[in-house]
Amino acid sequence: MHQGRTTLSKFLIQQLKGAPEQSDLAALLVDIAAAVKAISAMTAKGELGGVLGSLDSINVQGETQKKLDLMSNQAFINTFSTGGLVAGLASEENDDPVEIDPRDGGGRFLALFDPLDGSSNIDVNVSVGSIFSVLRAPEGRAPVITDYLRPGKNQLAAGYAIYGPSTMFVLTVGKGTHGFTLDREVGNFILTHPLLQIPEDTSEFAINASNERFWEPPVQRYVAECKNGSTDVRQRDFNMRWIASMVADIHRILMRGGVFMYPRDTKDPSKEGRLRLMYEANPMSFVVEQAGGIGSTGRRRILDIEPEQIHQRVPVIIGSRNEVERLERYHRDYDSGIDEKYSSPLFQERSLFAS
Ligand code: AHG
Ligand code: MN
Ligand code: MN
């Protein structure tokens, strides 16, 4: 049994042969997988491991940190701090990027990550994940902030782990998106989902509908049409899912299609969106694009955004190609004033966005 299984290491050696940077990147991805295995073991223990619950601390996003947020953060930092592969790191849970002592590191890469995504799910035993993004570090000097603030199209690798009924590791180095499943007894990630392809069409959408009154009219229009289903322009019924972990929602979309939205809204006008560009939107967009989908703000490709801050937030509309393109069209129609219907009394909020 299990003859000819492709382990993560074997797969990476094959995908990343050639220049020294390539084999270093393979080594880094194997290191990230090791941190993921440690986090998988911690999350699986649940209450028995004393890992549930919150701490008194608040992170730079103004969010209360959970124990597992910090334990996962430490697992990644420990991994990146040794081995000579990483010159600096940036995490959701650290206010500023952290330089790795060149005596330990001096590596070729910068690692950016969301150590635990979907934190509100921890205490209720629902899927959570980790997200990572790898950029090239500057040569011959310590990294500075502008080295991190590169558009997502410069990522060398990106991916996520999902801690669900099984633990999976999904990654891209720009040669397609591939999924691995953790064989817990042996401790290996095995290639189970090579060359993932997101179906272009879907009848499933994911959005936190409690924010509906804060959305812009193009998103209200899209969701209204989905909800009207076969009685309206879409001519078919839609289904909705919301797990409150971007990783879990996007994993579902990679498996069977769909569109995930955390769009721009007016709930907190000081924030462009809910999700963070550098360690949520960029890596997930890279993974999704490499699987044939699209990552957009509704108005532009996420991977083209010139970042301004490490913890910057962006609107996110991501998933099946034809649905994201439809949402982009609705944004264009709205911005150019073509969309007469949705400036009607049904969506009086429009005037809020007209300036
Ligand atoms: P994190 O736990 O890393 O802060 O991220 C949670 C994010 C994202 O994963 C999820 O889609 C979204 O927040 C959920 O937001 P709501 O609480 O508004 O549903
Ligand atoms: Mn997150
Ligand atoms: Mn997080």
CSV table of C-alpha atoms and ligand atoms in Angstrom, one decimal:
chain,number,residue,atom,x,y,z
A,1,MET,CA,0.0,0.0,0.0
A,2,HIS,CA,1.0,3.7,-0.4
A,3,GLN,CA,3.4,2.7,-3.2
A,4,GLY,CA,4.9,5.6,-5.1
A,5,ARG,CA,3.6,8.4,-2.9
A,6,THR,CA,5.2,11.8,-3.5
A,7,THR,CA,6.2,13.5,-0.3
A,8,LEU,CA,6.5,17.3,-0.1
A,9,SER,CA,10.3,17.1,-0.1
A,10,LYS,CA,10.4,14.9,-3.1
A,11,PHE,CA,8.0,17.2,-4.9
A,12,LEU,CA,9.9,20.4,-4.1
A,13,ILE,CA,13.2,18.9,-5.1
A,14,GLN,CA,11.6,18.1,-8.5
A,15,GLN,CA,9.9,21.5,-8.9
A,16,LEU,CA,12.8,23.6,-7.7
A,17,LYS,CA,15.9,22.2,-9.2
A,18,GLY,CA,18.6,24.4,-10.7
A,19,ALA,CA,19.9,27.6,-9.2
A,20,PRO,CA,20.9,27.7,-5.5
A,21,GLU,CA,18.0,30.1,-4.8
A,22,GLN,CA,15.7,27.4,-6.0
A,23,SER,CA,17.0,24.7,-3.6
A,24,ASP,CA,17.1,27.2,-0.8
A,25,LEU,CA,13.4,28.0,-1.5
A,26,ALA,CA,12.7,24.2,-1.4
A,27,ALA,CA,14.4,24.0,2.0
A,28,LEU,CA,12.4,27.0,3.3
A,29,LEU,CA,9.1,25.4,2.2
A,30,VAL,CA,10.1,22.2,4.0
A,31,ASP,CA,10.8,24.3,7.1
A,32,ILE,CA,7.4,26.0,6.8
A,33,ALA,CA,5.8,22.6,6.6
A,34,ALA,CA,7.6,21.6,9.8
A,35,ALA,CA,6.1,24.6,11.6
A,36,VAL,CA,2.7,23.7,10.2
A,37,LYS,CA,3.1,20.2,11.6
A,38,ALA,CA,3.8,21.6,15.0
A,39,ILE,CA,0.8,24.0,14.9
A,40,SER,CA,-1.4,21.1,13.6
A,41,ALA,CA,-0.4,19.0,16.7
A,42,MET,CA,-1.2,22.0,19.0
A,43,THR,CA,-4.6,22.8,17.5
A,44,ALA,CA,-5.6,19.1,17.5
A,45,LYS,CA,-5.0,18.8,21.2
A,46,GLY,CA,-7.6,21.5,21.9
A,47,GLU,CA,-8.7,21.9,25.5
A,48,LEU,CA,-6.5,18.9,26.4
A,49,GLY,CA,-3.4,20.9,25.4
A,50,GLY,CA,-4.5,24.0,27.3
A,51,VAL,CA,-4.3,26.0,24.1
A,52,LEU,CA,-7.8,27.5,24.0
A,53,GLY,CA,-8.8,30.9,25.2
A,54,SER,CA,-7.6,34.5,24.9
A,55,LEU,CA,-4.7,36.5,26.4
A,56,ASP,CA,-4.8,40.0,27.8
A,57,SER,CA,-2.8,41.3,24.9
A,58,ILE,CA,-4.0,43.2,21.8
A,59,ASN,CA,-2.2,43.1,18.5
A,60,VAL,CA,-1.4,46.0,16.2
A,61,GLN,CA,-4.8,45.4,14.5
A,62,GLY,CA,-6.6,46.1,17.7
A,63,GLU,CA,-7.6,42.5,18.1
A,64,THR,CA,-7.4,40.5,21.3
A,65,GLN,CA,-4.8,37.8,20.8
A,66,LYS,CA,-5.7,34.1,21.4
A,67,LYS,CA,-3.2,31.8,23.0
A,68,LEU,CA,-2.9,29.9,19.8
A,69,ASP,CA,-2.3,33.1,17.8
A,70,LEU,CA,0.9,33.6,19.8
A,71,MET,CA,1.9,29.9,20.0
A,72,SER,CA,1.6,29.6,16.2
A,73,ASN,CA,3.5,32.9,15.7
A,74,GLN,CA,6.3,31.6,17.9
A,75,ALA,CA,6.4,28.3,16.0
A,76,PHE,CA,7.0,30.2,12.7
A,77,ILE,CA,9.5,32.6,14.3
A,78,ASN,CA,11.5,29.8,15.8
A,79,THR,CA,11.6,28.1,12.4
A,80,PHE,CA,12.6,31.2,10.5
A,81,SER,CA,15.2,32.3,13.1
A,82,THR,CA,17.5,29.4,12.4
A,83,GLY,CA,18.8,27.7,9.3
A,84,GLY,CA,20.2,30.7,7.4
A,85,LEU,CA,17.3,31.0,4.9
A,86,VAL,CA,15.4,34.0,6.2
A,87,ALA,CA,16.8,37.5,6.6
A,88,GLY,CA,13.6,39.0,8.1
A,89,LEU,CA,10.0,38.3,8.8
A,90,ALA,CA,6.7,40.1,9.2
A,91,SER,CA,3.7,38.7,11.0
A,92,GLU,CA,0.1,39.7,11.7
A,93,GLU,CA,1.0,39.4,15.4
A,94,ASN,CA,4.1,41.6,15.3
A,95,ASP,CA,3.8,45.4,15.1
A,96,ASP,CA,7.0,45.7,12.9
A,97,PRO,CA,9.1,43.4,10.8
A,98,VAL,CA,11.7,41.4,12.7
A,99,GLU,CA,15.3,41.2,11.4
A,100,ILE,CA,16.9,37.8,11.8
A,101,ASP,CA,20.4,38.0,13.3
A,102,PRO,CA,22.7,37.6,10.3
A,103,ARG,CA,24.8,35.3,12.4
A,104,ASP,CA,21.9,32.9,12.4
A,105,GLY,CA,20.3,33.9,9.2
A,106,GLY,CA,21.5,36.3,6.5
A,107,GLY,CA,19.3,34.3,4.2
A,108,ARG,CA,17.9,35.1,0.8
A,109,PHE,CA,14.2,35.4,1.8
A,110,LEU,CA,11.7,37.5,3.6
A,111,ALA,CA,8.8,35.5,5.2
A,112,LEU,CA,5.4,37.1,5.8
A,113,PHE,CA,2.7,35.2,7.5
A,114,ASP,CA,-0.6,35.1,9.3
A,115,PRO,CA,0.2,32.4,11.9
A,116,LEU,CA,-3.3,31.5,12.7
A,117,ASP,CA,-6.2,32.6,10.4
A,118,GLY,CA,-9.8,32.4,11.6
A,119,SER,CA,-8.9,32.8,15.3
A,120,SER,CA,-12.6,33.2,16.3
A,121,ASN,CA,-13.0,29.5,15.4
A,122,ILE,CA,-10.4,28.2,17.8
A,123,ASP,CA,-12.5,28.0,20.9
A,124,VAL,CA,-15.5,26.4,19.0
A,125,ASN,CA,-13.4,23.6,17.3
A,126,VAL,CA,-13.9,24.8,13.7
A,127,SER,CA,-11.3,24.9,11.0
A,128,VAL,CA,-8.4,27.4,11.2
A,129,GLY,CA,-5.3,27.9,9.1
A,130,SER,CA,-2.0,29.5,8.6
A,131,ILE,CA,-1.0,31.7,5.5
A,132,PHE,CA,2.6,32.4,4.3
A,133,SER,CA,4.2,34.5,1.6
A,134,VAL,CA,7.9,34.5,0.5
A,135,LEU,CA,9.7,37.5,-1.0
A,136,ARG,CA,13.3,37.9,-2.0
A,137,ALA,CA,15.5,39.6,0.6
A,138,PRO,CA,18.0,42.3,-0.5
A,139,GLU,CA,21.6,41.1,-1.1
A,140,GLY,CA,24.5,42.2,1.1
A,141,ARG,CA,22.5,44.3,3.6
A,142,ALA,CA,19.9,44.0,6.2
A,143,PRO,CA,16.3,44.3,5.0
A,144,VAL,CA,14.4,47.6,5.5
A,145,ILE,CA,10.7,48.2,5.4
A,146,THR,CA,10.6,49.0,1.7
A,147,ASP,CA,12.0,45.5,0.9
A,148,TYR,CA,8.8,44.0,2.3
A,149,LEU,CA,6.5,46.4,0.6
A,150,ARG,CA,6.6,44.8,-2.8
A,151,PRO,CA,3.5,44.0,-4.9
A,152,GLY,CA,2.3,40.5,-4.6
A,153,LYS,CA,3.3,39.6,-8.1
A,154,ASN,CA,6.9,39.5,-6.8
A,155,GLN,CA,6.2,36.6,-4.4
A,156,LEU,CA,8.5,33.7,-4.9
A,157,ALA,CA,6.2,31.3,-3.1
A,158,ALA,CA,2.9,31.4,-1.1
A,159,GLY,CA,0.5,29.1,0.4
A,160,TYR,CA,-1.5,28.1,3.4
A,161,ALA,CA,-2.2,25.2,5.8
A,162,ILE,CA,-5.7,24.2,6.8
A,163,TYR,CA,-6.2,22.5,10.2
A,164,GLY,CA,-9.5,20.7,9.5
A,165,PRO,CA,-10.6,17.1,9.8
A,166,SER,CA,-7.3,16.5,8.0
A,167,THR,CA,-4.4,18.9,7.9
A,168,MET,CA,-3.5,20.1,4.4
A,169,PHE,CA,-0.6,22.2,3.0
A,170,VAL,CA,-1.4,24.0,-0.3
A,171,LEU,CA,1.4,26.0,-2.1
A,172,THR,CA,2.6,27.6,-5.2
A,173,VAL,CA,6.0,28.6,-6.5
A,174,GLY,CA,4.5,29.9,-9.6
A,175,LYS,CA,4.1,26.5,-11.3
A,176,GLY,CA,0.6,25.7,-10.5
A,177,THR,CA,-1.1,25.2,-7.1
A,178,HIS,CA,-0.7,21.8,-5.4
A,179,GLY,CA,-2.2,20.3,-2.3
A,180,PHE,CA,-0.6,17.9,0.2
A,181,THR,CA,-2.3,16.0,3.0
A,182,LEU,CA,-0.6,15.2,6.3
A,183,ASP,CA,-0.2,11.6,7.1
A,184,ARG,CA,-0.2,12.0,10.8
A,185,GLU,CA,1.2,8.6,11.8
A,186,VAL,CA,4.2,9.0,9.5
A,187,GLY,CA,4.5,12.8,9.8
A,188,ASN,CA,4.8,13.4,6.0
A,189,PHE,CA,2.9,15.6,3.7
A,190,ILE,CA,1.8,13.6,0.7
A,191,LEU,CA,0.9,15.1,-2.7
A,192,THR,CA,-2.8,14.4,-2.9
A,193,HIS,CA,-4.1,17.3,-5.0
A,194,PRO,CA,-1.7,18.1,-7.8
A,195,LEU,CA,-2.4,21.0,-10.2
A,196,LEU,CA,-5.6,22.3,-8.6
A,197,GLN,CA,-8.0,24.0,-11.0
A,198,ILE,CA,-10.8,26.2,-9.7
A,199,PRO,CA,-14.0,25.8,-11.9
A,200,GLU,CA,-14.6,28.9,-13.9
A,201,ASP,CA,-18.3,29.0,-13.0
A,202,THR,CA,-19.9,28.5,-9.6
A,203,SER,CA,-23.3,28.7,-7.9
A,204,GLU,CA,-21.8,29.3,-4.4
A,205,PHE,CA,-20.7,32.5,-2.7
A,206,ALA,CA,-19.2,33.4,0.6
A,207,ILE,CA,-19.7,36.7,2.4
A,208,ASN,CA,-20.5,37.9,5.9
A,209,ALA,CA,-24.0,39.0,5.2
A,210,SER,CA,-24.4,40.8,8.5
A,211,ASN,CA,-22.4,43.6,6.8
A,212,GLU,CA,-24.8,44.0,3.9
A,213,ARG,CA,-25.9,47.5,4.7
A,214,PHE,CA,-22.3,48.7,4.7
A,215,TRP,CA,-21.4,47.2,1.3
A,216,GLU,CA,-21.1,49.2,-1.9
A,217,PRO,CA,-23.9,48.9,-4.4
A,218,PRO,CA,-22.1,46.6,-6.9
A,219,VAL,CA,-21.7,44.0,-4.2
A,220,GLN,CA,-25.2,44.5,-3.0
A,221,ARG,CA,-26.4,44.0,-6.6
A,222,TYR,CA,-24.3,40.8,-7.0
A,223,VAL,CA,-25.5,39.2,-3.8
A,224,ALA,CA,-29.2,40.3,-4.4
A,225,GLU,CA,-29.0,38.6,-7.8
A,226,CYS,CA,-27.5,35.4,-6.3
A,227,LYS,CA,-30.2,35.3,-3.6
A,228,ASN,CA,-33.0,35.9,-6.2
A,229,GLY,CA,-31.6,32.8,-8.0
A,230,SER,CA,-33.7,31.3,-10.7
A,231,THR,CA,-36.3,34.1,-10.4
A,232,ASP,CA,-33.8,36.8,-11.6
A,233,VAL,CA,-31.0,37.4,-14.1
A,234,ARG,CA,-28.8,34.5,-12.9
A,235,GLN,CA,-31.4,32.0,-13.9
A,236,ARG,CA,-30.2,29.5,-11.3
A,237,ASP,CA,-30.2,29.1,-7.6
A,238,PHE,CA,-27.1,29.8,-5.5
A,239,ASN,CA,-25.8,28.4,-2.2
A,240,MET,CA,-24.0,30.4,0.5
A,241,ARG,CA,-21.2,29.4,3.0
A,242,TRP,CA,-19.3,31.4,5.6
A,243,ILE,CA,-16.7,29.7,7.8
A,244,ALA,CA,-15.1,32.9,9.1
A,245,SER,CA,-11.7,31.6,8.3
A,246,MET,CA,-10.4,32.9,4.9
A,247,VAL,CA,-8.2,29.9,4.6
A,248,ALA,CA,-11.1,27.4,5.1
A,249,ASP,CA,-13.4,29.4,2.8
A,250,ILE,CA,-10.8,29.7,0.0
A,251,HIS,CA,-9.8,26.0,0.4
A,252,ARG,CA,-13.4,25.1,-0.3
A,253,ILE,CA,-13.3,27.3,-3.4
A,254,LEU,CA,-10.1,25.6,-4.6
A,255,MET,CA,-11.8,22.2,-4.1
A,256,ARG,CA,-15.2,22.9,-5.8
A,257,GLY,CA,-15.3,26.5,-7.0
A,258,GLY,CA,-17.0,29.6,-5.5
A,259,VAL,CA,-16.4,33.3,-4.8
A,260,PHE,CA,-15.2,34.7,-1.5
A,261,MET,CA,-15.8,38.3,-0.7
A,262,TYR,CA,-14.7,40.6,2.1
A,263,PRO,CA,-15.4,43.7,0.1
A,264,ARG,CA,-14.8,47.4,0.8
A,265,ASP,CA,-17.5,48.6,3.2
A,266,THR,CA,-18.4,51.7,5.3
A,267,LYS,CA,-18.4,50.0,8.6
A,268,ASP,CA,-15.2,51.6,9.6
A,269,PRO,CA,-14.4,54.3,7.1
A,270,SER,CA,-10.7,54.4,8.2
A,271,LYS,CA,-10.2,50.9,6.9
A,272,GLU,CA,-10.1,50.0,3.1
A,273,GLY,CA,-11.2,46.4,3.9
A,274,ARG,CA,-11.1,43.7,6.6
A,275,LEU,CA,-8.3,41.5,5.3
A,276,ARG,CA,-4.6,42.3,5.3
A,277,LEU,CA,-2.8,42.7,1.9
A,278,MET,CA,0.7,41.4,2.8
A,279,TYR,CA,-0.1,38.1,4.5
A,280,GLU,CA,-3.7,37.3,3.6
A,281,ALA,CA,-4.8,38.8,0.3
A,282,ASN,CA,-1.5,38.5,-1.6
A,283,PRO,CA,-0.6,34.9,-0.8
A,284,MET,CA,-4.2,33.7,-1.3
A,285,SER,CA,-4.4,35.6,-4.6
A,286,PHE,CA,-1.2,34.0,-5.8
A,287,VAL,CA,-2.5,30.5,-4.9
A,288,VAL,CA,-5.9,31.2,-6.5
A,289,GLU,CA,-4.4,32.7,-9.7
A,290,GLN,CA,-2.1,29.7,-10.1
A,291,ALA,CA,-5.2,27.5,-9.9
A,292,GLY,CA,-7.0,29.5,-12.7
A,293,GLY,CA,-9.0,31.9,-10.5
A,294,ILE,CA,-8.8,35.6,-9.9
A,295,GLY,CA,-7.9,37.8,-6.9
A,296,SER,CA,-9.4,41.3,-7.1
A,297,THR,CA,-10.4,44.2,-5.0
A,298,GLY,CA,-13.4,44.6,-7.4
A,299,ARG,CA,-11.5,47.4,-9.1
A,300,ARG,CA,-8.0,46.0,-9.7
A,301,ARG,CA,-5.8,42.9,-9.5
A,302,ILE,CA,-4.7,42.4,-5.9
A,303,LEU,CA,-1.2,41.2,-7.0
A,304,ASP,CA,-0.5,44.5,-8.7
A,305,ILE,CA,-1.2,46.7,-5.6
A,306,GLU,CA,1.9,48.8,-4.5
A,307,PRO,CA,1.8,48.2,-0.7
A,308,GLU,CA,2.2,51.2,1.6
A,309,GLN,CA,2.2,49.5,5.0
A,310,ILE,CA,2.9,46.0,6.4
A,311,HIS,CA,-0.6,45.7,8.0
A,312,GLN,CA,-2.5,47.5,5.2
A,313,ARG,CA,-6.0,46.2,4.6
A,314,VAL,CA,-7.7,45.7,1.2
A,315,PRO,CA,-11.0,44.7,-0.2
A,316,VAL,CA,-10.9,41.1,-1.3
A,317,ILE,CA,-13.0,39.4,-4.1
A,318,ILE,CA,-11.5,36.1,-5.0
A,319,GLY,CA,-12.3,32.8,-6.6
A,320,SER,CA,-14.0,31.4,-9.8
A,321,ARG,CA,-13.0,33.5,-12.9
A,322,ASN,CA,-16.4,34.2,-14.3
A,323,GLU,CA,-17.9,35.3,-11.0
A,324,VAL,CA,-15.0,37.6,-10.1
A,325,GLU,CA,-15.1,39.1,-13.6
A,326,ARG,CA,-18.8,39.7,-13.2
A,327,LEU,CA,-18.2,41.5,-9.9
A,328,GLU,CA,-15.5,43.6,-11.5
A,329,ARG,CA,-17.9,44.5,-14.2
A,330,TYR,CA,-20.5,45.6,-11.7
A,331,HIS,CA,-17.9,47.8,-10.0
A,332,ARG,CA,-17.1,49.4,-13.4
A,333,ASP,CA,-20.8,49.9,-14.2
A,334,TYR,CA,-21.3,51.6,-10.9
A,335,ASP,CA,-18.2,53.8,-11.1
A,336,SER,CA,-19.0,54.9,-14.6
A,337,GLY,CA,-22.6,55.6,-13.8
A,338,ILE,CA,-23.9,53.0,-16.3
A,339,ASP,CA,-25.6,51.1,-13.6
A,340,GLU,CA,-28.8,53.1,-13.5
A,341,LYS,CA,-30.7,50.3,-11.9
A,342,TYR,CA,-28.5,50.2,-8.8
A,343,SER,CA,-28.6,53.9,-8.3
A,344,SER,CA,-32.4,53.5,-7.9
A,345,PRO,CA,-34.2,53.9,-4.5
A,346,LEU,CA,-33.3,50.2,-3.8
A,347,PHE,CA,-29.7,51.4,-3.1
A,348,GLN,CA,-29.9,54.9,-1.7
A,349,GLU,CA,-26.5,54.4,-0.1
A,350,ARG,CA,-25.0,55.1,-3.5
A,351,SER,CA,-24.7,58.8,-2.8
A,352,LEU,CA,-22.4,57.9,0.1
A,353,PHE,CA,-19.8,56.6,-2.4
A,354,ALA,CA,-20.4,59.2,-5.2
A,355,SER,CA,-17.7,61.7,-4.1
B,1,AHG,P1,-7.6,36.4,11.6
B,1,AHG,O1,-8.2,35.4,12.5
B,1,AHG,O2,-6.2,36.1,11.1
B,1,AHG,O3,-7.6,37.8,12.3
B,1,AHG,O4,-8.4,36.5,10.3
B,1,AHG,C1,-9.8,36.4,10.3
B,1,AHG,C2,-10.4,37.0,9.0
B,1,AHG,C3,-10.6,36.0,7.9
B,1,AHG,O5,-9.9,34.8,8.0
B,1,AHG,C4,-12.1,35.8,7.9
B,1,AHG,O6,-12.6,35.5,6.6
B,1,AHG,C5,-12.6,37.0,8.5
B,1,AHG,O7,-11.6,37.5,9.3
B,1,AHG,C6,-13.8,36.8,9.3
B,1,AHG,O8,-14.4,38.0,9.6
B,1,AHG,P2,-15.8,38.1,10.3
B,1,AHG,O9,-15.5,38.0,11.8
B,1,AHG,O10,-16.3,39.5,9.9
B,1,AHG,O11,-16.7,37.0,9.8
B,2,MN,MN,-6.3,36.0,9.0
B,3,MN,MN,-4.4,35.5,12.2
